[in-house]
Tab-separated table of C-alpha atoms and ligand atoms in Angstrom:
chain	number	residue	atom	x	y	z
A	1290	MET	CA	-0.059	-0.074	0.116
A	1291	GLU	CA	1.267	3.463	-0.831
A	1292	THR	CA	2.013	6.208	1.742
A	1293	THR	CA	-0.644	8.695	2.554
A	1294	GLU	CA	1.788	11.320	1.314
A	1295	GLN	CA	0.877	10.023	-2.028
A	1296	ARG	CA	-2.811	9.526	-1.913
A	1297	ILE	CA	-5.034	11.958	-2.157
A	1298	GLN	CA	-7.699	12.503	0.225
A	1299	ILE	CA	-11.446	13.752	-0.982
A	1300	ALA	CA	-13.760	15.156	2.343
A	1301	VAL	CA	-17.176	14.025	1.371
A	1302	GLN	CA	-20.552	14.665	3.657
A	1303	LYS	CA	-21.030	11.602	5.778
A	1304	THR	CA	-24.520	11.587	6.081
A	1305	GLY	CA	-26.811	14.454	4.169
A	1306	ARG	CA	-28.346	15.631	0.921
A	1307	LEU	CA	-24.726	15.412	-0.589
A	1308	THR	CA	-23.348	11.939	0.063
A	1309	ASP	CA	-24.867	10.133	-2.520
A	1310	HIS	CA	-24.627	12.551	-5.365
A	1311	SER	CA	-20.707	13.020	-3.815
A	1312	ILE	CA	-19.622	9.433	-3.646
A	1313	ASP	CA	-21.519	8.574	-7.404
A	1314	LEU	CA	-19.872	11.424	-9.138
A	1315	LEU	CA	-16.620	9.945	-7.807
A	1316	GLU	CA	-17.463	6.870	-8.979
A	1317	ARG	CA	-18.414	8.183	-12.399
A	1318	CYS	CA	-15.356	9.355	-12.852
A	1319	GLY	CA	-13.779	6.118	-12.811
A	1320	LEU	CA	-13.060	5.319	-9.175
A	1321	LYS	CA	-13.670	2.025	-7.243
A	1322	LEU	CA	-14.490	2.475	-3.513
A	1323	THR	CA	-14.472	0.581	-0.721
A	1324	ARG	CA	-15.920	1.715	2.834
A	1325	SER	CA	-13.778	0.679	5.828
A	1326	LYS	CA	-15.853	-1.048	8.600
A	1327	ASP	CA	-16.306	1.999	10.908
A	1328	GLN	CA	-17.616	3.425	7.655
A	1329	LEU	CA	-15.367	6.884	7.894
A	1330	ILE	CA	-13.171	6.288	5.072
A	1331	CYS	CA	-13.678	4.730	1.878
A	1332	TYR	CA	-10.656	3.468	-0.148
A	1333	GLY	CA	-10.181	3.714	-3.570
A	1334	GLU	CA	-8.891	0.430	-4.774
A	1335	ASN	CA	-8.345	1.335	-8.132
A	1336	MET	CA	-6.487	4.947	-7.802
A	1337	PRO	CA	-4.515	6.297	-5.089
A	1338	ILE	CA	-7.389	8.461	-3.719
A	1339	ASP	CA	-9.553	7.915	-0.423
A	1340	LEU	CA	-12.330	9.780	0.712
A	1341	LEU	CA	-13.109	10.919	4.032
A	1342	LEU	CA	-16.439	11.026	5.545
A	1343	VAL	CA	-16.782	13.884	7.645
A	1344	ARG	CA	-19.754	16.636	8.762
A	1345	ASP	CA	-20.411	18.661	6.181
A	1346	ASP	CA	-19.513	21.722	8.378
A	1347	ASP	CA	-15.878	19.829	8.971
A	1348	ILE	CA	-14.945	19.779	5.103
A	1349	PRO	CA	-13.576	23.771	4.704
A	1350	GLY	CA	-11.456	23.478	7.816
A	1351	LEU	CA	-9.882	19.899	6.674
A	1352	VAL	CA	-9.166	21.084	3.089
A	1353	SER	CA	-7.733	24.445	4.860
A	1354	GLU	CA	-5.362	22.814	6.929
A	1355	ASP	CA	-4.241	20.558	4.200
A	1356	VAL	CA	-5.796	17.352	5.769
A	1357	CYS	CA	-7.534	16.980	2.797
A	1358	ASP	CA	-6.289	17.522	-0.665
A	1359	LEU	CA	-10.055	18.126	-2.020
A	1360	GLY	CA	-13.791	18.539	-0.888
A	1361	ILE	CA	-16.917	18.388	-2.183
A	1362	VAL	CA	-19.428	20.505	0.021
A	1363	GLY	CA	-22.199	23.098	0.030
A	1364	LEU	CA	-21.410	26.384	-1.159
A	1365	ASN	CA	-23.293	27.727	2.215
A	1366	VAL	CA	-20.865	26.251	4.260
A	1367	VAL	CA	-17.687	27.474	2.214
A	1368	GLU	CA	-18.893	30.911	2.287
A	1369	GLU	CA	-19.996	30.684	6.267
A	1370	LYS	CA	-16.540	29.337	6.807
A	1371	ARG	CA	-14.817	31.683	4.489
A	1372	LEU	CA	-16.492	34.741	6.239
A	1373	THR	CA	-15.897	33.518	10.058
A	1374	ARG	CA	-12.218	32.961	9.239
A	1375	GLU	CA	-11.846	35.868	7.756
A	1376	SER	CA	-13.300	37.565	10.847
A	1377	GLU	CA	-11.056	35.671	12.715
A	1378	GLY	CA	-8.112	36.862	10.974
A	1379	ARG	CA	-6.671	33.677	9.538
A	1380	PRO	CA	-7.891	33.758	5.765
A	1381	ALA	CA	-9.597	30.260	4.466
A	1382	GLN	CA	-6.574	28.076	2.683
A	1383	PHE	CA	-8.882	26.630	-0.194
A	1384	LYS	CA	-9.983	27.998	-3.429
A	1385	ARG	CA	-13.418	26.970	-5.384
A	1386	ILE	CA	-12.927	25.399	-8.537
A	1387	TYR	CA	-16.134	23.650	-9.470
A	1388	GLU	CA	-20.230	24.006	-9.281
A	1389	LEU	CA	-21.542	20.583	-9.110
A	1390	ASP	CA	-25.101	21.315	-10.310
A	1391	PHE	CA	-26.626	19.074	-7.446
A	1392	GLY	CA	-27.472	20.072	-3.943
A	1393	HIS	CA	-29.265	22.965	-4.748
A	1394	CYS	CA	-30.499	25.150	-1.914
A	1395	ARG	CA	-30.735	29.023	-0.282
A	1396	LEU	CA	-29.752	30.506	2.958
A	1397	SER	CA	-32.767	32.577	3.756
A	1398	ILE	CA	-34.739	34.422	6.236
A	1399	ALA	CA	-37.971	33.605	7.652
A	1400	GLY	CA	-40.541	34.647	10.043
A	1401	PRO	CA	-43.848	33.530	11.304
A	1402	GLU	CA	-46.847	33.385	8.657
A	1403	GLU	CA	-48.750	35.759	11.491
A	1404	THR	CA	-46.035	38.149	11.475
A	1405	PRO	CA	-46.622	40.744	8.656
A	1406	TYR	CA	-43.460	41.872	6.502
A	1407	GLU	CA	-42.873	44.783	4.308
A	1408	GLY	CA	-39.498	44.007	3.413
A	1409	PRO	CA	-35.901	44.440	5.036
A	1410	GLY	CA	-36.897	47.270	7.212
A	1411	SER	CA	-39.327	44.511	8.733
A	1412	LEU	CA	-36.166	43.097	10.271
A	1413	GLU	CA	-34.719	45.917	12.340
A	1414	ASN	CA	-34.472	45.344	15.854
A	1415	THR	CA	-35.386	42.241	15.708
A	1416	ARG	CA	-33.561	38.892	16.807
A	1417	ILE	CA	-32.569	36.538	14.188
A	1418	ALA	CA	-31.664	32.550	15.075
A	1419	THR	CA	-29.041	31.077	12.905
A	1420	SER	CA	-26.075	28.928	12.581
A	1421	TYR	CA	-24.996	30.973	9.774
A	1422	ILE	CA	-23.698	34.069	11.662
A	1423	GLY	CA	-20.804	35.258	9.264
A	1424	ILE	CA	-23.601	35.579	6.330
A	1425	LEU	CA	-26.415	36.997	8.020
A	1426	ASN	CA	-24.167	39.546	9.610
A	1427	GLN	CA	-22.646	40.255	6.240
A	1428	TYR	CA	-26.306	40.652	4.856
A	1429	LEU	CA	-27.631	42.800	7.991
A	1430	LYS	CA	-24.655	45.381	7.446
A	1431	SER	CA	-24.515	45.805	3.627
A	1432	ASN	CA	-28.155	46.322	3.804
A	1433	ASP	CA	-27.935	48.810	6.993
A	1434	ILE	CA	-30.071	46.608	9.159
A	1435	ASP	CA	-29.613	46.734	12.723
A	1436	ALA	CA	-31.017	43.077	14.129
A	1437	GLU	CA	-29.139	41.097	16.321
A	1438	ALA	CA	-28.270	37.411	15.101
A	1439	VAL	CA	-28.523	35.073	17.764
A	1440	PHE	CA	-26.656	31.510	17.314
A	1441	PHE	CA	-28.294	28.402	16.878
A	1442	SER	CA	-26.588	25.130	16.574
A	1443	GLY	CA	-29.122	23.221	15.289
A	1444	ALA	CA	-33.037	23.403	15.218
A	1445	VAL	CA	-32.792	27.089	14.403
A	1446	GLU	CA	-36.783	26.607	13.047
A	1447	ILE	CA	-37.980	26.516	16.449
A	1448	ALA	CA	-36.464	29.695	17.684
A	1449	PRO	CA	-39.395	31.905	17.007
A	1450	LYS	CA	-41.651	29.307	19.410
A	1451	LEU	CA	-39.240	29.347	21.976
A	1452	GLY	CA	-39.345	33.057	22.200
A	1453	ARG	CA	-35.678	33.044	21.280
A	1454	ALA	CA	-36.118	34.943	18.348
A	1455	GLU	CA	-38.190	36.932	15.534
A	1456	TYR	CA	-36.790	35.438	12.629
A	1457	ILE	CA	-34.671	32.590	11.240
A	1458	CYS	CA	-31.748	32.476	8.612
A	1459	ASP	CA	-31.415	28.988	7.766
A	1460	ILE	CA	-31.147	26.625	4.711
A	1461	VAL	CA	-34.713	25.930	2.560
A	1462	SER	CA	-34.355	23.543	-0.413
A	1463	THR	CA	-37.902	21.910	-0.403
A	1464	GLY	CA	-39.610	24.423	1.956
A	1465	SER	CA	-41.154	21.446	4.200
A	1466	THR	CA	-39.177	22.468	7.345
A	1467	LEU	CA	-40.385	25.930	7.169
A	1468	LYS	CA	-43.940	24.972	6.224
A	1469	ALA	CA	-43.979	22.358	8.820
A	1470	ASN	CA	-43.022	25.198	11.656
A	1471	GLY	CA	-45.420	28.128	10.264
A	1472	LEU	CA	-42.802	29.892	8.757
A	1473	VAL	CA	-42.614	31.808	5.349
A	1474	GLU	CA	-39.473	32.733	3.574
A	1475	GLN	CA	-38.979	36.424	3.202
A	1476	GLU	CA	-35.289	37.294	1.749
A	1477	VAL	CA	-32.832	34.890	0.007
A	1478	LEU	CA	-29.285	35.512	1.115
A	1479	LEU	CA	-27.431	33.166	-0.662
A	1480	ASP	CA	-28.177	30.425	-3.415
A	1481	SER	CA	-26.003	27.290	-2.843
A	1482	GLU	CA	-25.454	24.289	-4.529
A	1483	ALA	CA	-22.483	21.458	-4.011
A	1484	VAL	CA	-18.836	22.726	-4.564
A	1485	VAL	CA	-15.271	21.363	-5.320
A	1486	ILE	CA	-12.676	23.112	-2.858
A	1487	GLN	CA	-9.072	22.611	-3.588
A	1488	THR	CA	-6.610	23.304	-0.796
A	1489	GLN	CA	-4.475	26.329	-1.574
A	1490	LYS	CA	-1.528	24.641	-0.042
A	1491	PRO	CA	1.196	23.796	-3.024
A	1492	LEU	CA	1.122	20.061	-3.175
A	1493	ALA	CA	3.644	17.503	-4.436
A	1494	ALA	CA	4.212	17.166	-8.183
A	1495	GLU	CA	2.796	13.696	-8.334
A	1496	LYS	CA	-0.542	14.735	-6.026
A	1497	GLN	CA	-0.926	17.508	-8.078
A	1498	ALA	CA	-0.825	15.408	-11.216
A	1499	LEU	CA	-3.331	13.128	-10.026
A	1500	VAL	CA	-5.634	16.118	-8.535
A	1501	ASP	CA	-5.522	17.423	-12.337
A	1502	LYS	CA	-6.471	13.980	-13.274
A	1503	ILE	CA	-9.866	13.834	-10.869
A	1504	LEU	CA	-10.383	17.153	-11.602
A	1505	GLN	CA	-10.576	16.761	-15.467
A	1506	ARG	CA	-12.688	13.519	-15.122
A	1507	LEU	CA	-14.830	15.611	-13.173
A	1508	ASP	CA	-14.942	18.065	-15.548
A	1509	GLY	CA	-16.079	15.891	-18.093
A	1510	VAL	CA	-18.456	14.050	-16.069
A	1511	LEU	CA	-20.194	17.210	-15.844
A	1512	GLN	CA	-20.108	17.963	-19.277
A	1513	VAL	CA	-21.576	15.135	-20.367
A	1514	ARG	CA	-24.368	15.026	-17.969
A	1515	GLU	CA	-26.685	17.263	-20.081
A	1516	SER	CA	-25.030	16.577	-23.351
A	1517	LYS	CA	-26.548	14.466	-25.915
A	1518	TYR	CA	-25.667	12.952	-29.507
A	1519	ILE	CA	-28.094	13.767	-31.990
A	1520	MET	CA	-28.472	12.457	-35.205
A	1521	LEU	CA	-30.922	13.459	-38.499
A	1522	HIS	CA	-31.324	14.178	-41.805
A	1523	ALA	CA	-31.594	17.140	-43.259
A	1524	PRO	CA	-32.471	18.769	-46.651
A	1525	LYS	CA	-29.399	20.812	-47.850
A	1526	ALA	CA	-31.914	24.167	-48.227
A	1527	ALA	CA	-33.100	23.498	-44.223
A	1528	LEU	CA	-29.510	23.562	-42.644
A	1529	GLY	CA	-29.012	26.629	-41.737
A	1530	ALA	CA	-32.481	26.611	-40.104
A	1531	ILE	CA	-31.544	23.416	-38.345
A	1532	ARG	CA	-28.346	24.547	-36.922
A	1533	ASP	CA	-29.768	27.150	-35.214
A	1534	LEU	CA	-32.160	25.301	-33.439
A	1535	LEU	CA	-29.833	22.705	-31.927
A	1536	PRO	CA	-29.051	23.610	-28.480
A	1537	GLY	CA	-25.611	24.193	-27.271
A	1538	THR	CA	-23.602	22.744	-30.368
A	1539	GLU	CA	-20.035	23.034	-31.518
A	1540	ALA	CA	-19.697	22.393	-35.038
A	1541	PRO	CA	-21.935	19.411	-36.561
A	1542	THR	CA	-20.485	16.988	-39.043
A	1543	ILE	CA	-22.348	16.963	-42.165
A	1544	LEU	CA	-22.309	13.938	-43.943
A	1545	ALA	CA	-23.509	13.071	-47.351
A	1546	LEU	CA	-26.480	10.211	-47.842
A	1547	ASP	CA	-26.052	7.516	-49.802
A	1548	GLY	CA	-28.753	8.051	-53.115
A	1549	SER	CA	-29.550	11.474	-52.176
A	1550	ASP	CA	-28.357	14.814	-53.366
A	1551	ASP	CA	-30.799	17.350	-51.456
A	1552	LYS	CA	-30.356	15.494	-48.180
A	1553	VAL	CA	-27.139	15.446	-45.848
A	1554	ALA	CA	-26.857	13.756	-42.435
A	1555	VAL	CA	-26.137	15.956	-39.272
A	1556	HIS	CA	-24.160	14.389	-36.370
A	1557	VAL	CA	-23.682	16.599	-33.442
A	1558	VAL	CA	-22.955	16.823	-29.787
A	1559	CYS	CA	-25.544	19.015	-27.807
A	1560	ARG	CA	-24.459	20.186	-24.434
A	1561	GLU	CA	-27.692	20.892	-23.035
A	1562	ASN	CA	-30.464	19.046	-22.625
A	1563	VAL	CA	-32.911	18.126	-25.468
A	1564	PHE	CA	-36.397	18.420	-25.174
A	1565	TRP	CA	-39.294	16.958	-27.214
A	1566	GLU	CA	-40.278	20.640	-28.279
A	1567	THR	CA	-36.742	20.636	-29.789
A	1568	LEU	CA	-37.387	17.867	-31.412
A	1569	GLU	CA	-40.494	18.896	-32.919
A	1570	ASN	CA	-39.309	22.252	-33.881
A	1571	LEU	CA	-36.373	20.479	-35.960
A	1572	LYS	CA	-38.826	18.190	-37.661
A	1573	ALA	CA	-41.013	21.438	-38.386
A	1574	ALA	CA	-37.722	22.733	-40.279
A	1575	GLY	CA	-37.583	19.736	-42.159
A	1576	ALA	CA	-35.590	17.265	-39.889
A	1577	SER	CA	-35.799	13.676	-40.039
A	1578	SER	CA	-34.794	10.346	-38.820
A	1579	LEU	CA	-34.109	12.262	-35.575
A	1580	LEU	CA	-32.260	10.547	-32.764
A	1581	VAL	CA	-31.009	11.280	-29.583
A	1582	LEU	CA	-28.225	9.455	-27.933
A	1583	PRO	CA	-26.908	9.730	-23.977
A	1584	VAL	CA	-23.116	10.652	-24.336
A	1585	GLU	CA	-21.067	8.612	-21.967
A	1586	LYS	CA	-17.790	10.180	-21.600
A	1587	MET	CA	-15.891	12.808	-23.168
A	1588	LEU	CA	-12.770	14.267	-23.168
A	1589	ALA	CA	-11.959	17.965	-24.790
B	2332	PRP	C1	-31.632	22.096	6.649
B	2332	PRP	C2	-32.233	23.305	7.358
B	2332	PRP	C3	-33.497	22.489	7.441
B	2332	PRP	C4	-33.935	21.753	6.332
B	2332	PRP	C5	-34.532	22.494	5.202
B	2332	PRP	O1	-30.796	21.638	7.233
B	2332	PRP	O2	-31.229	23.496	8.660
B	2332	PRP	O3	-33.445	21.678	8.714
B	2332	PRP	O4	-32.201	21.477	5.721
B	2332	PRP	O5	-34.911	21.232	4.524
B	2332	PRP	P1	-36.141	21.856	3.516
B	2332	PRP	O6	-36.710	23.109	3.189
B	2332	PRP	O7	-36.175	20.650	2.634
B	2332	PRP	O8	-37.472	21.369	4.382
B	2332	PRP	P2	-29.673	20.280	6.508
B	2332	PRP	O9	-30.596	18.982	6.271
B	2332	PRP	O10	-28.968	20.932	5.219
B	2332	PRP	O11	-28.541	19.529	7.474
B	2332	PRP	P3	-27.564	20.637	8.280
B	2332	PRP	O12	-27.619	22.310	8.019
B	2332	PRP	O13	-27.339	20.006	9.656
B	2332	PRP	O14	-25.935	20.057	7.532
B	2333	ZN	ZN1	-24.513	20.556	8.481
């Protein structure tokens, strides 16, 4: 077994909304994983890459302190850690590299249904319960609102019922937690999704090469997620109109069709989702024999 110095450590949320997506994403990058007995580490079998399964709030710190080389974590957690570290005079030692398009949620201010709300001015002289003190204080400061951020480490949504705060500032995903607690979302402070962060500490050349390789594969996986390979037949006269209808494409391949002078075959990779409407519009523009295939891998 190689020493840890030569292995890449990636911090991943242990249990939560990012866990399955994060592991799935790395497996699609070609990583084969086995879990340790205590379930805290996933060992890479075919690459020197291990996953550390930890609390999401700990991920920016682990990456910043160089315990892990990469981390997959919500932007909400990243921003909060960045702001608190800055306010403590020890700036974060990580950089954000990829937005992963899963784990979408918002950090929002919400208040009781029965409380009339007329915009941010209604927050004046109130208490707002949150575990996102850094982001909330930045919002209050930049909007010149005089309100008190009250720290709650969890179960923030019960603070108004307990009489500990008038509003809350917390993560909203489906909105069902707010609803169940009679709260209404009023201000969105941050739109969040899962991101990849990388340590800013320089890595040994061998390790950096491995990080670059996994990032390149990640990029490929992200690119193909929406990508489709489209094949169709088109009258030469309609080629311009048909090209304009193809979403997010690069130069199409035009092929001659055996036995036809006025029609050609068009093959193209679309980097966006292809909807039924698009196909119907292509058909209306003269295209025929339309085929849409999923793209499995892509290396630019
Ligand atoms: C957040 C937040 C709410 C819930 C909202 O917690 O604190 O409890 O999600 O989601 P909903 O709008 O779909 O009901 P999260 O699961 O992110 O846990 P954590 O903050 O402890 O990591
Ligand atoms: Zn958490």
